[in-house]
Amino acid sequence: MPIAAHPLNSFVAALELRSPMSESDRSALLDLPFSLRTLEKSSYILREADIPINCGTLVSGYAFRHKTTYSGGRQLLSILLPGDAFDLQNLYLNASDHSIQMMTRGDVALIDRRLLNDLAATRPAIQLAIFIKVLAEAAMFREWILNIGRRSAEERIAHLLCEIATRQQAKEPRLIDTFQLPISQEELADAAGITPIHVGRILKKLSTLGLVSRGRQSLEYSDLEGLGRLADFNPSYLHLRHDRMP
Amino acid sequence: MPIAAHPLNSFVAALELRSPMSESDRSALLDLPFSLRTLEKSSYILREADIPINCGTLVSGYAFRHKTTYSGGRQLLSILLPGDAFDLQNLYLNASDHSIQMMTRGDVALIDRRLLNDLAATRPAIQLAIFIKVLAEAAMFREWILNIGRRSAEERIAHLLCEIATRQQAKEPRLIDTFQLPISQEELADAAGITPIHVGRILKKLSTLGLVSRGRQSLEYSDLEGLGRLADFNPSYLHLRHDRMP
DNA sequence: CGGCGCATTGACTATTTTCAAAACTTGTGG
DNA sequence: CCACAAGTTTTGAAAATAGTCAATGCGCCG
């Protein structure tokens, strides 16, 4: 298998995004045994209350984290883009407090979390990279709280899209002026903490403003700067500039 | 200074709550140099965009994390109880994405984060305990998202109180059937993502239901079970049972 | 005792939800 | 190729929830 196509490449890249690593660490990660699996849309990678066994990476496709209330309300917590590492949040916890579910069909590579853990124990740079990735995810959860708690429905949707576009761009630093997200209105609603019907009305407005264009179960946007202005978007919480600790 | 009164005792306890430690690790932590400081109500421990220099512990008093939107909206992200460790979230990040502010007058003990970091590098149990503490905090952020995104205003307030009572009880496992929180209605509002006026109306309702009783800038509650039922509270997200990784 | 900050009240407004129905896509099988 | 079924999106109107504004009350501290 050529290096370029190694399924764990994106796992390594996800860790390296905010914390550099030696060639040796990189290849130690790539040498980890993993299992590759194709998952259908809506299938679960992990369920709330499960004992987490694996970490891994979304080789292709989109997914999201969510949790639900007793009365059935669903709340998305984050969106996983193709290439994103997942389940580092459960690395040392023994019952997952949330679920991870596929948003589209896609492939995942699974790594036994004990093996990753053992590797991290002997390689400080890997330990650190995992730690920093977890901290950056926590920062995104904090911004998500602010978004839902203190912004209008329009701003929430716009902010969500800005975050996704920025993360996407950080991963593939070529110039993209448009980007498509395969998300339904119901999923957007559960991400923003509003109803799907209201999402529809807001998207109509954003669309007449020329900020997004809509397809069935997908969303495309061209005027990222306009969305950012509307949403009060400031990407510093993503901690993408890795000026490391002195 | 007698051990019992060592200001860092609560720091060690915060780490040990979810991850055991040897006597040697414990005393290595207690040997860390620290500075003790009394802070007035509303003063900042850390400001958004600051470069974090210290970790530490709230020796006494209450505090909260928050962030703000450009238009001035403030959103609380978590509440720090007396004895809570803080700023582990910034341990390896170089610009804070949120602020920490005193809710009451209180004392803090500050530790240079580089020294804690160096210690963790040589003591895996400390590294792990810090990691697990960070993961547990992230789990609380996730529940906070669900709370604000998918529960009614009444449920949000009730849930908040349940979380605080449960955390308090985990720290001091003696039987408490009542507990007082020195929080204003404005702070509660910014925690729940609603307006202070609406908080007032909700507290009135909760109070006629016999679930809470109110003082000036404080809140006392006796019927924790009733609050829990109202709020759909399930403490498992706090990860307080430390059945560790096999 | 005065002033300040916080809490309360009431009337009004805005936003968002709810409910019900219709239109539209997409995929499937005859 | 068409008809049907299932899921998503759109629409409209009514209702509930939460926000705004302005005025008043209360308690604490100097």
Coordinates of C-alpha atoms (C1' of nucleotides) in Angstrom, one line a residue:
Chain A
M1 CA 0.0 0.0 0.0
P2 CA 1.6 3.3 -1.0
I3 CA 2.2 5.8 1.8
A4 CA 0.0 8.4 0.2
A5 CA -3.0 6.0 0.5
H6 CA -2.3 4.8 4.1
P7 CA -5.7 5.1 5.9
L8 CA -4.0 6.4 9.0
N9 CA -2.3 9.2 7.2
S10 CA -5.2 11.5 8.1
F11 CA -5.0 10.4 11.8
V12 CA -1.3 11.5 11.9
A13 CA -2.2 14.7 10.1
A14 CA -4.9 15.4 12.6
L15 CA -2.4 15.2 15.4
E16 CA 0.3 17.1 13.5
L17 CA -2.0 20.0 12.7
R18 CA -1.3 21.5 16.1
S19 CA 1.8 19.7 17.3
P20 CA 4.9 18.7 15.3
M21 CA 6.2 15.2 15.4
S22 CA 9.3 13.4 14.3
E23 CA 9.5 11.1 11.3
S24 CA 10.0 8.3 13.8
D25 CA 6.8 9.1 15.7
R26 CA 4.9 9.4 12.5
S27 CA 5.9 6.0 11.3
A28 CA 5.3 4.5 14.7
L29 CA 1.7 5.7 14.4
L30 CA 1.4 4.4 10.9
D31 CA 2.6 1.0 12.0
L32 CA -0.3 0.7 14.4
P33 CA -2.6 -2.2 13.5
F34 CA -6.0 -1.0 12.4
S35 CA -9.2 -2.3 10.9
L36 CA -10.9 -0.6 8.0
R37 CA -14.6 -0.5 7.7
T38 CA -17.3 1.0 5.5
L39 CA -20.2 2.4 7.4
E40 CA -23.6 3.3 6.0
K41 CA -25.2 6.7 6.6
S42 CA -26.8 6.9 10.1
S43 CA -24.9 4.0 11.5
Y44 CA -23.1 4.4 14.8
I45 CA -19.4 4.5 15.3
L46 CA -20.0 4.7 19.1
R47 CA -23.0 4.8 21.3
E48 CA -23.6 6.7 24.5
A49 CA -22.9 4.5 27.5
D50 CA -20.7 2.2 25.5
I51 CA -17.3 1.2 26.7
P52 CA -15.0 2.8 24.2
I53 CA -12.6 0.3 22.7
N54 CA -11.3 2.2 19.6
C55 CA -9.9 5.4 18.5
G56 CA -9.7 6.1 14.9
T57 CA -10.1 8.3 11.9
L58 CA -12.8 9.1 9.4
V59 CA -11.1 8.1 6.2
S60 CA -14.0 9.4 4.1
G61 CA -17.4 10.7 4.7
Y62 CA -18.9 12.9 7.4
A63 CA -20.1 12.2 10.9
F64 CA -21.2 14.0 14.1
R65 CA -21.1 13.6 17.8
H66 CA -24.4 14.0 19.6
K67 CA -26.2 13.3 22.9
T68 CA -29.9 13.2 23.7
T69 CA -32.3 14.1 26.5
Y70 CA -34.6 11.6 28.2
S71 CA -37.5 13.2 26.3
G72 CA -35.9 12.5 23.0
G73 CA -34.3 15.8 22.1
R74 CA -31.1 15.4 20.1
Q75 CA -28.2 17.8 20.3
L76 CA -25.2 17.7 18.0
L77 CA -21.9 18.5 19.7
S78 CA -19.5 18.6 16.8
I79 CA -19.2 17.7 13.2
L80 CA -16.4 15.4 12.0
L81 CA -15.0 16.1 8.5
P82 CA -13.3 13.6 6.2
G83 CA -9.9 12.9 7.7
D84 CA -10.8 13.8 11.3
A85 CA -9.6 11.7 14.1
F86 CA -12.3 10.7 16.6
D87 CA -12.8 9.3 20.1
L88 CA -9.6 10.7 21.6
Q89 CA -12.2 12.2 24.0
N90 CA -12.8 8.8 25.4
L91 CA -9.2 7.7 25.5
Y92 CA -9.1 7.3 29.3
L93 CA -12.8 7.2 30.2
N94 CA -14.7 4.0 30.6
A95 CA -18.2 4.9 29.5
S96 CA -18.9 7.2 26.6
D97 CA -21.1 10.2 27.5
H98 CA -22.1 10.8 23.8
S99 CA -22.6 9.0 20.5
I100 CA -20.8 9.3 17.2
Q101 CA -22.9 8.7 14.1
M102 CA -22.2 8.8 10.4
M103 CA -23.8 11.7 8.6
T104 CA -23.0 10.2 5.2
R105 CA -21.7 6.8 4.0
G106 CA -18.0 6.6 4.6
D107 CA -15.0 4.6 5.7
V108 CA -13.4 4.5 9.1
A109 CA -10.1 3.2 10.3
L110 CA -10.2 1.8 13.9
I111 CA -7.3 1.6 16.3
D112 CA -7.4 -0.3 19.6
R113 CA -7.2 2.5 22.1
R114 CA -4.9 0.4 24.4
L115 CA -2.3 0.2 21.7
L116 CA -2.4 3.9 21.0
N117 CA -2.2 4.5 24.7
D118 CA 0.9 2.2 25.0
L119 CA 2.5 3.9 22.1
A120 CA 1.9 7.4 23.7
A121 CA 3.4 6.2 27.0
T122 CA 6.7 5.6 25.3
R123 CA 6.6 8.6 22.9
P124 CA 6.1 12.0 24.6
A125 CA 5.6 13.8 21.3
I126 CA 2.6 11.6 20.5
Q127 CA 1.2 11.9 24.0
L128 CA 1.5 15.7 23.7
A129 CA -0.1 15.8 20.3
I130 CA -3.0 13.7 21.5
F131 CA -3.4 16.0 24.5
I132 CA -3.3 19.1 22.4
K133 CA -5.9 17.7 20.0
V134 CA -8.2 17.0 23.0
L135 CA -7.7 20.5 24.3
A136 CA -8.5 22.0 20.9
E137 CA -11.7 19.9 20.8
A138 CA -12.6 21.2 24.2
A139 CA -12.1 24.7 23.0
M140 CA -14.5 24.0 20.1
F141 CA -17.1 22.7 22.6
R142 CA -16.7 26.0 24.5
E143 CA -17.4 28.0 21.4
W144 CA -20.3 25.8 20.6
I145 CA -21.8 26.7 24.0
L146 CA -21.4 30.4 23.3
N147 CA -22.9 29.9 19.9
I148 CA -26.0 28.3 21.1
G149 CA -26.3 30.3 24.3
R150 CA -25.7 33.8 23.0
R151 CA -26.3 34.1 19.3
S152 CA -29.4 34.4 17.2
A153 CA -30.6 31.5 15.1
E154 CA -29.2 33.1 11.9
E155 CA -25.8 33.7 13.5
R156 CA -25.7 30.2 14.9
I157 CA -26.1 28.6 11.5
A158 CA -23.6 31.1 9.9
H159 CA -21.1 30.4 12.6
L160 CA -21.4 26.7 12.2
L161 CA -20.6 27.0 8.5
C162 CA -17.7 29.2 9.2
E163 CA -16.2 26.8 11.6
I164 CA -16.5 23.9 9.2
A165 CA -15.1 25.9 6.3
T166 CA -12.1 27.1 8.4
R167 CA -11.3 23.6 9.6
Q168 CA -11.6 22.2 6.1
Q169 CA -9.3 24.9 4.9
A170 CA -6.7 24.2 7.6
K171 CA -6.6 20.6 6.5
E172 CA -6.2 21.4 2.8
P173 CA -4.6 24.8 2.6
R174 CA -5.3 25.3 -1.1
L175 CA -7.6 28.1 -1.9
I176 CA -11.2 27.1 -1.8
D177 CA -13.9 29.7 -2.4
T178 CA -16.8 27.3 -2.2
F179 CA -17.5 24.3 -0.1
Q180 CA -20.3 21.8 0.1
L181 CA -21.6 20.2 3.3
P182 CA -23.9 17.2 3.1
I183 CA -26.1 18.1 6.0
S184 CA -29.9 18.0 6.3
Q185 CA -32.0 20.7 7.8
E186 CA -32.9 18.4 10.7
E187 CA -29.2 17.9 11.5
L188 CA -28.5 21.6 11.3
A189 CA -31.4 22.2 13.6
D190 CA -30.1 19.7 16.2
A191 CA -26.7 21.4 15.9
A192 CA -28.0 24.9 16.4
G193 CA -30.5 24.0 19.1
I194 CA -33.6 25.1 17.1
T195 CA -36.3 23.3 15.1
P196 CA -35.9 22.1 11.5
I197 CA -38.7 24.2 10.3
H198 CA -37.0 27.3 11.6
V199 CA -33.8 26.2 9.9
G200 CA -35.6 26.1 6.6
R201 CA -36.8 29.7 7.1
I202 CA -33.3 30.9 8.1
L203 CA -31.6 29.2 5.1
K204 CA -34.1 30.9 2.8
K205 CA -33.1 34.2 4.3
L206 CA -29.3 33.4 4.1
S207 CA -29.9 32.3 0.5
T208 CA -31.6 35.5 -0.6
L209 CA -28.8 37.3 1.0
G210 CA -26.5 35.4 -1.3
L211 CA -24.5 33.8 1.5
V212 CA -25.4 30.1 0.9
S213 CA -27.0 28.1 -1.8
R214 CA -29.1 25.0 -1.0
G215 CA -29.4 21.5 -2.3
R216 CA -31.3 18.6 -1.0
Q217 CA -29.6 17.5 2.2
S218 CA -26.6 19.6 1.4
L219 CA -25.5 23.2 1.6
E220 CA -23.0 25.1 -0.4
Y221 CA -21.6 28.5 0.4
S222 CA -19.6 31.0 -1.5
D223 CA -19.5 34.2 0.5
L224 CA -17.6 33.0 3.5
E225 CA -16.5 36.5 4.5
G226 CA -20.1 37.6 4.5
L227 CA -21.1 34.7 6.7
G228 CA -18.2 35.4 9.0
R229 CA -19.3 39.0 9.4
L230 CA -22.9 38.0 10.1
A231 CA -21.8 35.3 12.6
D232 CA -19.1 37.3 14.5
F233 CA -16.7 34.6 13.6
N234 CA -13.2 34.7 15.1
P235 CA -11.2 31.5 14.4
S236 CA -8.8 31.9 17.2
Y237 CA -10.6 29.4 19.3
L238 CA -9.7 26.7 16.8
H239 CA -6.1 27.1 18.0
L240 CA -4.8 26.5 14.5
R241 CA -1.7 28.7 14.8
H242 CA 0.7 26.5 16.7
D243 CA 2.9 28.9 18.4
R244 CA 3.8 26.4 21.1
M245 CA 4.6 26.7 24.7
P246 CA 7.9 28.5 25.3
Chain B
M1 CA 2.4 24.6 57.6
P2 CA 0.4 21.5 58.6
I3 CA -0.4 19.1 55.7
A4 CA -4.1 19.5 56.2
A5 CA -3.9 23.2 55.5
H6 CA -1.6 23.0 52.5
P7 CA -3.2 25.2 49.8
L8 CA -2.4 22.6 47.1
N9 CA -4.3 19.8 48.9
S10 CA -7.4 20.6 46.9
F11 CA -5.4 20.6 43.7
V12 CA -4.2 17.1 44.4
A13 CA -7.7 16.0 45.5
A14 CA -9.1 17.4 42.2
L15 CA -6.7 15.2 40.2
E16 CA -7.2 12.2 42.5
L17 CA -11.0 12.3 42.2
R18 CA -10.9 10.3 39.0
S19 CA -7.4 8.9 38.9
P20 CA -5.4 7.4 41.8
M21 CA -1.9 8.5 42.6
S22 CA 0.9 7.2 44.7
E23 CA 2.0 8.9 47.9
S24 CA 5.2 9.9 46.1
D25 CA 3.3 11.6 43.3
R26 CA 1.1 13.4 45.8
S27 CA 4.0 14.8 47.7
A28 CA 5.8 15.8 44.5
L29 CA 2.7 17.9 43.6
L30 CA 2.6 19.4 47.1
D31 CA 6.3 20.3 46.7
L32 CA 5.6 22.5 43.7
P33 CA 6.3 26.1 44.3
F34 CA 3.1 28.2 44.3
S35 CA 1.9 31.7 45.1
L36 CA -1.1 32.4 47.1
R37 CA -3.3 35.3 46.3
T38 CA -6.6 36.7 47.5
L39 CA -8.9 38.0 44.7
E40 CA -11.9 40.2 45.0
K41 CA -15.3 39.4 43.6
S42 CA -15.4 40.0 39.8
S43 CA -11.6 40.1 39.4
Y44 CA -10.1 38.0 36.6
I45 CA -7.9 34.9 37.1
L46 CA -7.4 34.7 33.4
R47 CA -8.6 36.8 30.4
E48 CA -9.5 35.6 26.9
A49 CA -6.5 36.0 24.5
D50 CA -4.1 36.0 27.4
I51 CA -1.1 33.8 27.3
P52 CA -1.7 31.3 30.1
I53 CA 1.2 31.2 32.6
N54 CA -0.3 29.4 35.5
C55 CA -2.5 26.6 36.5
G56 CA -3.9 26.5 40.0
T57 CA -6.6 25.8 42.4
L58 CA -9.4 27.8 44.0
V59 CA -8.5 27.5 47.6
S60 CA -11.7 29.3 48.6
G61 CA -14.5 31.1 46.9
Y62 CA -16.4 30.5 43.7
A63 CA -15.5 31.4 40.1
F64 CA -16.7 30.8 36.5
R65 CA -15.3 30.5 33.0
H66 CA -17.0 32.6 30.3
K67 CA -16.6 33.9 26.9
T68 CA -18.3 36.8 25.1
T69 CA -19.6 37.7 21.7
Y70 CA -18.5 40.8 19.8
S71 CA -21.9 42.4 20.5
G72 CA -21.3 41.9 24.3
G73 CA -23.3 38.8 25.1
R74 CA -21.7 36.8 27.9
Q75 CA -21.9 33.0 28.2
L76 CA -20.8 31.1 31.2
L77 CA -19.1 27.8 30.4
S78 CA -18.6 26.2 33.8
I79 CA -18.7 27.0 37.4
L80 CA -15.7 26.5 39.7
L81 CA -16.4 25.4 43.2
P82 CA -14.1 25.9 46.2
G83 CA -11.2 23.5 45.8
D84 CA -11.5 23.1 42.1
A85 CA -8.4 23.1 39.9
F86 CA -8.4 25.5 37.0
D87 CA -6.6 26.2 33.8
L88 CA -5.6 22.7 33.0
Q89 CA -7.6 23.4 29.8
N90 CA -4.8 25.8 28.8
L91 CA -1.9 23.7 29.8
Y92 CA -0.6 23.3 26.2
L93 CA -2.3 26.1 24.4
N94 CA -0.8 29.5 24.0
A95 CA -3.7 31.8 23.9
S96 CA -6.7 31.4 26.1
D97 CA -10.0 31.2 24.3
H98 CA -12.0 32.1 27.4
S99 CA -11.8 34.0 30.7
I100 CA -11.9 32.9 34.3
Q101 CA -13.5 35.3 36.8
M102 CA -14.2 35.3 40.5
M103 CA -17.8 34.9 41.4
T104 CA -17.1 35.8 45.0
R105 CA -14.1 36.9 46.9
G106 CA -11.6 34.1 47.4
D107 CA -8.1 32.7 47.5
V108 CA -6.3 31.1 44.7
A109 CA -3.0 29.2 44.6
L110 CA -1.1 29.6 41.3
I111 CA 1.4 27.1 39.9
D112 CA 3.7 27.9 37.0
R113 CA 2.4 25.7 34.2
R114 CA 5.9 24.9 33.0
L115 CA 6.8 23.4 36.3
L116 CA 3.6 21.3 36.4
N117 CA 4.3 20.3 32.9
D118 CA 7.9 19.2 33.7
L119 CA 6.7 17.2 36.7
A120 CA 4.0 15.5 34.6
A121 CA 6.7 14.5 32.0
T122 CA 8.6 12.5 34.6
R123 CA 5.5 11.1 36.4
P124 CA 3.1 9.2 34.2
A125 CA 0.4 9.0 36.9
I126 CA 0.3 12.8 37.2
Q127 CA 0.2 13.1 33.4
L128 CA -2.7 10.7 33.3
A129 CA -4.6 12.3 36.1
I130 CA -4.3 15.7 34.4
F131 CA -5.4 14.2 31.1
I132 CA -8.4 12.5 32.8
K133 CA -9.4 15.7 34.5
V134 CA -9.3 17.6 31.2
L135 CA -11.4 14.8 29.6
A136 CA -14.0 15.0 32.4
E137 CA -14.2 18.8 31.9
A138 CA -14.8 18.3 28.2
A139 CA -17.6 15.9 29.1
M140 CA -19.1 18.7 31.2
F141 CA -18.9 21.1 28.3
R142 CA -20.7 18.6 26.2
E143 CA -23.5 18.2 28.7
W144 CA -23.7 22.0 29.0
I145 CA -24.3 22.2 25.2
L146 CA -27.1 19.7 25.5
N147 CA -28.5 21.6 28.4
I148 CA -28.6 24.9 26.6
G149 CA -29.5 23.5 23.2
R150 CA -32.3 21.1 24.1
R151 CA -33.8 21.8 27.4
S152 CA -36.4 24.4 28.5
A153 CA -35.3 27.3 30.6
E154 CA -36.7 25.7 33.8
E155 CA -34.9 22.5 33.1
R156 CA -31.6 24.3 32.4
I157 CA -31.6 26.0 35.7
A158 CA -32.5 22.9 37.5
H159 CA -29.9 20.9 35.7
L160 CA -27.2 23.4 36.5
L161 CA -28.0 23.2 40.2
C162 CA -28.0 19.4 40.1
E163 CA -24.5 19.4 38.5
I164 CA -23.1 21.7 41.1
A165 CA -24.7 19.8 44.0
T166 CA -23.4 16.5 42.6
R167 CA -19.9 17.9 42.1
Q168 CA -19.9 19.3 45.6
Q169 CA -21.0 16.1 47.1
A170 CA -18.3 14.1 45.2
K171 CA -15.8 16.4 46.8
E172 CA -17.1 16.1 50.3
P173 CA -18.9 12.8 50.6
R174 CA -20.7 13.6 53.8
L175 CA -24.4 13.8 53.6
I176 CA -25.7 17.2 52.6
D177 CA -29.3 17.8 52.1
T178 CA -29.0 21.5 51.4
F179 CA -26.5 23.6 49.7
Q180 CA -26.1 27.3 49.0
L181 CA -24.7 28.8 45.9
P182 CA -23.6 32.5 45.8
I183 CA -24.8 33.2 42.3
S184 CA -26.7 36.2 41.0
Q185 CA -29.6 36.0 38.6
E186 CA -27.6 37.7 35.9
E187 CA -24.9 35.0 36.3
L188 CA -27.5 32.2 36.2
A189 CA -28.9 33.8 33.1
D190 CA -25.6 33.9 31.4
A191 CA -25.0 30.3 32.3
A192 CA -28.4 29.1 31.0
G193 CA -28.4 31.3 27.8
I194 CA -31.5 33.3 28.8
T195 CA -32.2 36.8 30.2
P196 CA -31.9 37.7 33.9
I197 CA -35.6 38.7 34.0
H198 CA -36.6 35.4 32.8
V199 CA -34.4 33.7 35.4
G200 CA -36.3 35.7 38.0
R201 CA -39.6 34.3 36.8
I202 CA -38.3 30.8 36.7
L203 CA -36.8 30.9 40.1
K204 CA -40.2 32.2 41.4
K205 CA -41.8 29.1 39.9
L206 CA -39.1 26.7 41.2
S207 CA -39.5 28.3 44.6
T208 CA -43.3 27.9 44.7
L209 CA -42.7 24.3 43.7
G210 CA -40.6 24.0 46.8
L211 CA -37.4 23.1 44.9
V212 CA -35.3 26.1 45.8
S213 CA -35.3 28.9 48.2
R214 CA -33.8 32.3 47.3
G215 CA -31.6 34.8 49.0
R216 CA -30.0 37.9 47.6
Q217 CA -27.3 36.8 45.1
S218 CA -27.6 33.3 46.4
L219 CA -29.6 30.2 46.0
E220 CA -30.3 27.4 48.3
Y221 CA -32.0 24.1 47.5
S222 CA -33.3 21.3 49.5
D223 CA -35.2 19.0 47.1
L224 CA -32.4 17.8 45.0
E225 CA -34.2 14.8 43.9
G226 CA -37.1 16.9 42.7
L227 CA -34.8 19.1 40.8
G228 CA -33.2 16.1 39.2
R229 CA -36.5 14.7 38.1
L230 CA -37.4 18.1 36.6
A231 CA -34.1 18.4 34.8
D232 CA -33.6 14.9 33.5
F233 CA -30.4 14.8 35.4
N234 CA -28.1 11.8 35.0
P235 CA -24.7 12.3 36.6
S236 CA -22.9 9.7 34.5
Y237 CA -21.4 12.4 32.3
L238 CA -19.4 13.7 35.3
H239 CA -17.4 10.4 35.1
L240 CA -17.2 10.3 38.9
R241 CA -17.0 6.5 39.1
H242 CA -13.5 5.7 38.3
D243 CA -13.7 2.3 36.9
R244 CA -10.5 2.7 35.0
M245 CA -9.3 1.4 31.7
P246 CA -8.7 -2.4 31.8
Chain C
dC1 C1' -29.6 58.2 55.3
dG2 C1' -28.5 58.2 50.6
dG3 C1' -27.1 55.7 46.8
dC4 C1' -26.0 51.8 44.3
dG5 C1' -26.8 47.3 42.7
dC6 C1' -29.8 43.7 42.3
dA7 C1' -34.4 41.9 42.0
dT8 C1' -39.3 42.3 40.8
dT9 C1' -43.3 43.7 38.2
dG10 C1' -46.3 44.6 34.2
dA11 C1' -47.1 45.6 29.5
dC12 C1' -45.6 44.9 25.1
dT13 C1' -42.8 42.8 21.4
dA14 C1' -40.1 39.5 19.0
dT15 C1' -38.6 35.1 18.2
dT16 C1' -39.3 30.5 17.9
dT17 C1' -42.2 26.4 18.3
dT18 C1' -46.1 23.7 17.2
dC19 C1' -49.4 21.6 14.2
dA20 C1' -51.2 20.3 10.0
dA21 C1' -50.9 20.0 5.2
dA22 C1' -48.9 20.2 0.7
dA23 C1' -45.0 20.0 -2.6
dC24 C1' -41.0 18.1 -3.9
dT25 C1' -37.0 14.4 -4.4
dT26 C1' -35.2 10.3 -4.6
dG27 C1' -35.3 5.4 -4.9
dT28 C1' -37.9 1.1 -5.8
dG29 C1' -40.5 -2.3 -8.0
dG30 C1' -43.9 -3.4 -11.4
Chain D
dC1 C1' -41.1 4.2 -18.0
dC2 C1' -44.5 5.0 -14.7
dA3 C1' -46.5 4.8 -10.1
dC4 C1' -45.8 4.6 -5.5
dA5 C1' -43.5 5.1 -1.1
dA6 C1' -40.6 7.3 2.1
dG7 C1' -38.2 11.0 3.5
dT8 C1' -37.2 16.0 3.2
dT9 C1' -38.5 20.5 2.6
dT10 C1' -41.9 24.2 2.2
dT11 C1' -45.9 26.8 3.7
dG12 C1' -49.3 29.1 6.6
dA13 C1' -51.5 30.2 10.9
dA14 C1' -51.8 30.0 15.9
dA15 C1' -49.6 29.5 20.3
dA16 C1' -45.9 29.4 23.5
dT17 C1' -41.7 30.9 25.1
dA18 C1' -38.5 34.3 25.9
dG19 C1' -36.9 39.1 25.3
dT20 C1' -37.3 44.2 25.8
dC21 C1' -38.4 48.4 28.1
dA22 C1' -39.5 51.1 32.0
dA23 C1' -40.6 51.8 36.5
dT24 C1' -40.5 50.3 41.3
dG25 C1' -38.9 48.0 45.4
dC26 C1' -35.6 46.2 48.4
dG27 C1' -31.3 45.5 51.0
dC28 C1' -26.7 46.4 51.8
dC29 C1' -22.7 49.4 52.4
dG30 C1' -20.5 53.4 53.1

